[in-house]
Amino acid sequence: MNVSTEPVILKLGGSVITDKAADQGVVREDALLRIAKEVSEYRGKMIIVHGAGSFGHTYAKKIWAWQGF
């Protein structure tokens, strides 16, 4: 495994860690556990950011529906 002296930014897209097709927030536990295992093996500096997936889209649809989005 490569070790970086510079921080690496890892963005986990919402559709990777949740089921975006779901009406309510649904975590894809199998994917999240696999990613967590892989990330835990990295020996450098890492910043992890994530998308909203099915959790955020539920609220976004309600909030912006009246604006036609």
Coordinates of N, CA, C and O in Angstrom, one line a residue:
M1 N 0.9 -1.2 0.0 CA 0.0 0.0 0.0 C 0.9 1.2 0.0 O 1.8 1.3 0.8
N2 N 0.6 2.2 -0.9 CA 1.4 3.4 -0.9 C 1.0 4.3 0.3 O -0.1 4.4 0.7
V3 N 2.0 5.1 0.7 CA 1.8 6.0 1.8 C 2.1 7.4 1.3 O 3.1 7.6 0.7
S4 N 1.1 8.3 1.4 CA 1.3 9.7 0.9 C 1.6 10.6 2.1 O 1.1 10.4 3.2
T5 N 2.5 11.6 1.8 CA 2.8 12.6 2.8 C 1.8 13.7 2.7 O 1.6 14.4 3.7
E6 N 1.1 13.8 1.6 CA 0.0 14.8 1.4 C -1.3 14.1 1.7 O -1.5 12.9 1.5
P7 N -2.3 14.9 2.3 CA -3.6 14.3 2.6 C -4.3 13.9 1.3 O -4.2 14.6 0.3
V8 N -5.0 12.8 1.3 CA -5.8 12.3 0.2 C -7.3 12.6 0.6 O -7.7 12.4 1.7
I9 N -8.0 13.1 -0.4 CA -9.5 13.4 -0.1 C -10.2 12.3 -0.8 O -10.1 12.0 -2.0
L10 N -11.0 11.6 0.0 CA -11.9 10.5 -0.6 C -13.3 10.9 -0.4 O -13.8 11.2 0.7
K11 N -14.0 11.0 -1.6 CA -15.4 11.4 -1.6 C -16.2 10.1 -1.8 O -16.1 9.5 -2.8
L12 N -17.1 9.8 -0.9 CA -18.0 8.7 -1.0 C -19.3 9.2 -1.5 O -20.0 9.9 -0.8
G13 N -19.6 8.9 -2.7 CA -20.9 9.4 -3.3 C -22.1 8.8 -2.6 O -22.0 7.7 -2.1
G14 N -23.1 9.6 -2.5 CA -24.3 9.1 -1.8 C -24.9 7.8 -2.4 O -25.4 7.0 -1.7
S15 N -24.8 7.7 -3.7 CA -25.3 6.5 -4.3 C -24.5 5.2 -4.1 O -24.9 4.1 -4.3
V16 N -23.3 5.4 -3.6 CA -22.4 4.3 -3.2 C -22.7 3.8 -1.9 O -22.7 2.6 -1.6
I17 N -23.1 4.7 -0.9 CA -23.3 4.2 0.5 C -24.8 4.2 0.9 O -25.1 3.7 1.9
T18 N -25.7 4.6 0.0 CA -27.1 4.5 0.2 C -27.8 4.1 -1.0 O -27.3 4.1 -2.1
D19 N -29.1 3.7 -0.9 CA -29.9 3.3 -2.0 C -30.7 4.5 -2.4 O -31.7 4.9 -1.8
K20 N -30.2 5.3 -3.4 CA -30.8 6.5 -3.8 C -32.2 6.3 -4.4 O -33.0 7.3 -4.5
A21 N -32.6 5.1 -4.8 CA -33.9 4.9 -5.3 C -34.9 4.7 -4.2 O -36.1 4.8 -4.5
A22 N -34.5 4.6 -3.0 CA -35.4 4.4 -1.9 C -36.1 5.7 -1.6 O -35.6 6.8 -1.7
D23 N -37.4 5.6 -1.1 CA -38.1 6.8 -0.7 C -37.6 7.4 0.6 O -37.7 8.6 0.9
Q24 N -37.1 6.5 1.5 CA -36.5 6.9 2.8 C -35.0 6.6 2.7 O -34.6 5.8 1.9
G25 N -34.3 7.1 3.7 CA -32.9 6.8 3.8 C -32.6 5.3 4.0 O -33.1 4.8 5.0
V26 N -31.8 4.7 3.2 CA -31.5 3.3 3.3 C -30.0 3.2 3.1 O -29.4 3.4 2.0
V27 N -29.3 2.7 4.2 CA -27.8 2.6 4.1 C -27.5 1.2 3.4 O -28.1 0.2 3.7
R28 N -26.5 1.3 2.5 CA -26.0 0.0 1.9 C -24.9 -0.5 2.8 O -23.7 -0.2 2.6
E29 N -25.3 -1.2 3.8 CA -24.3 -1.7 4.9 C -23.2 -2.5 4.3 O -22.0 -2.3 4.7
D30 N -23.5 -3.3 3.3 CA -22.4 -4.2 2.7 C -21.3 -3.3 2.1 O -20.1 -3.5 2.3
A31 N -21.7 -2.3 1.3 CA -20.8 -1.4 0.7 C -20.0 -0.6 1.7 O -18.8 -0.4 1.6
L32 N -20.7 -0.1 2.7 CA -20.1 0.8 3.7 C -19.1 0.0 4.5 O -18.0 0.5 4.8
L33 N -19.4 -1.3 4.9 CA -18.4 -2.1 5.6 C -17.2 -2.4 4.7 O -16.0 -2.4 5.2
R34 N -17.4 -2.7 3.4 CA -16.3 -3.0 2.5 C -15.4 -1.7 2.4 O -14.1 -1.8 2.5
I35 N -16.0 -0.6 2.2 CA -15.2 0.7 2.1 C -14.4 1.0 3.4 O -13.3 1.3 3.4
A36 N -15.1 0.8 4.5 CA -14.4 1.0 5.8 C -13.2 0.1 6.0 O -12.2 0.6 6.5
K37 N -13.3 -1.1 5.6 CA -12.2 -2.1 5.7 C -11.0 -1.6 4.8 O -9.9 -1.6 5.2
E38 N -11.4 -1.2 3.6 CA -10.3 -0.7 2.7 C -9.7 0.5 3.2 O -8.4 0.7 3.1
V39 N -10.5 1.5 3.6 CA -9.9 2.7 4.1 C -9.1 2.5 5.4 O -8.0 3.2 5.5
S40 N -9.4 1.6 6.2 CA -8.7 1.3 7.5 C -7.3 0.8 7.2 O -6.4 0.9 8.0
E41 N -7.1 0.3 6.0 CA -5.7 -0.2 5.6 C -4.8 0.9 5.0 O -3.6 0.6 4.9
Y42 N -5.4 2.0 4.8 CA -4.6 3.1 4.2 C -3.7 3.7 5.3 O -4.2 4.0 6.4
R43 N -2.5 4.0 5.1 CA -1.5 4.5 6.1 C -1.1 5.9 5.9 O 0.0 6.3 6.4
G44 N -1.9 6.7 5.2 CA -1.6 8.1 5.0 C -2.6 9.0 5.7 O -3.6 8.5 6.3
K45 N -2.5 10.3 5.4 CA -3.5 11.2 5.9 C -4.7 11.2 4.9 O -4.5 11.2 3.7
M46 N -5.9 11.1 5.5 CA -7.1 11.0 4.6 C -8.2 11.9 5.2 O -8.5 11.9 6.4
I47 N -8.9 12.6 4.3 CA -10.1 13.4 4.6 C -11.2 12.7 3.9 O -11.1 12.5 2.6
I48 N -12.2 12.3 4.6 CA -13.4 11.6 4.0 C -14.6 12.5 4.0 O -14.9 13.1 5.0
V49 N -15.2 12.7 2.8 CA -16.4 13.5 2.7 C -17.4 12.6 2.0 O -17.1 11.6 1.4
H50 N -18.7 12.9 2.2 CA -19.7 12.0 1.6 C -20.9 12.8 1.1 O -21.1 13.9 1.5
G51 N -21.6 12.1 0.2 CA -22.8 12.7 -0.4 C -24.0 12.4 0.5 O -23.9 11.7 1.5
A52 N -25.1 12.9 0.1 CA -26.3 12.7 0.9 C -27.1 11.5 0.6 O -27.8 10.9 1.4
G53 N -27.0 11.0 -0.6 CA -27.7 9.8 -1.0 C -29.2 9.9 -0.8 O -29.8 10.9 -0.9
S54 N -29.8 8.7 -0.4 CA -31.2 8.7 -0.2 C -31.7 9.5 1.0 O -32.9 9.9 1.1
F55 N -30.8 9.8 1.9 CA -31.2 10.6 3.1 C -31.4 12.0 2.7 O -32.4 12.6 3.0
G56 N -30.5 12.6 1.9 CA -30.6 14.0 1.5 C -31.6 14.3 0.5 O -32.3 15.3 0.5
H57 N -31.8 13.3 -0.5 CA -32.7 13.5 -1.6 C -34.2 13.6 -1.1 O -35.0 14.3 -1.7
T58 N -34.5 12.8 -0.1 CA -35.8 12.9 0.5 C -36.2 14.3 0.9 O -37.3 14.8 0.5
Y59 N -35.3 14.9 1.6 CA -35.6 16.3 2.1 C -35.5 17.3 1.0 O -36.2 18.3 0.9
A60 N -34.5 17.1 0.1 CA -34.3 18.1 -1.0 C -35.6 18.1 -1.9 O -36.0 19.2 -2.3
K61 N -36.2 16.9 -2.1 CA -37.4 16.9 -2.9 C -38.5 17.7 -2.3 O -39.3 18.4 -2.9
K62 N -38.6 17.6 -1.0 CA -39.7 18.3 -0.2 C -39.4 19.8 -0.2 O -40.3 20.6 -0.4
I63 N -38.2 20.2 0.0 CA -37.9 21.6 0.2 C -38.0 22.3 -1.2 O -38.5 23.4 -1.3
W64 N -37.4 21.7 -2.2 CA -37.4 22.4 -3.5 C -38.5 22.0 -4.5 O -38.5 22.5 -5.6
A65 N -39.4 21.2 -4.1 CA -40.4 20.8 -5.0 C -41.3 22.0 -5.5 O -41.6 22.0 -6.6
W66 N -41.5 22.9 -4.6 CA -42.3 24.0 -4.9 C -41.6 25.0 -5.9 O -42.3 25.8 -6.6
Q67 N -40.3 24.8 -6.1 CA -39.6 25.7 -7.0 C -39.4 25.0 -8.4 O -38.8 25.5 -9.3
G68 N -39.9 23.8 -8.5 CA -39.8 23.1 -9.8 C -38.5 22.3 -10.0 O -38.2 21.9 -11.1
F69 N -37.7 22.1 -9.0 CA -36.5 21.4 -9.1 C -36.8 19.9 -9.0 O -37.6 19.4 -8.4

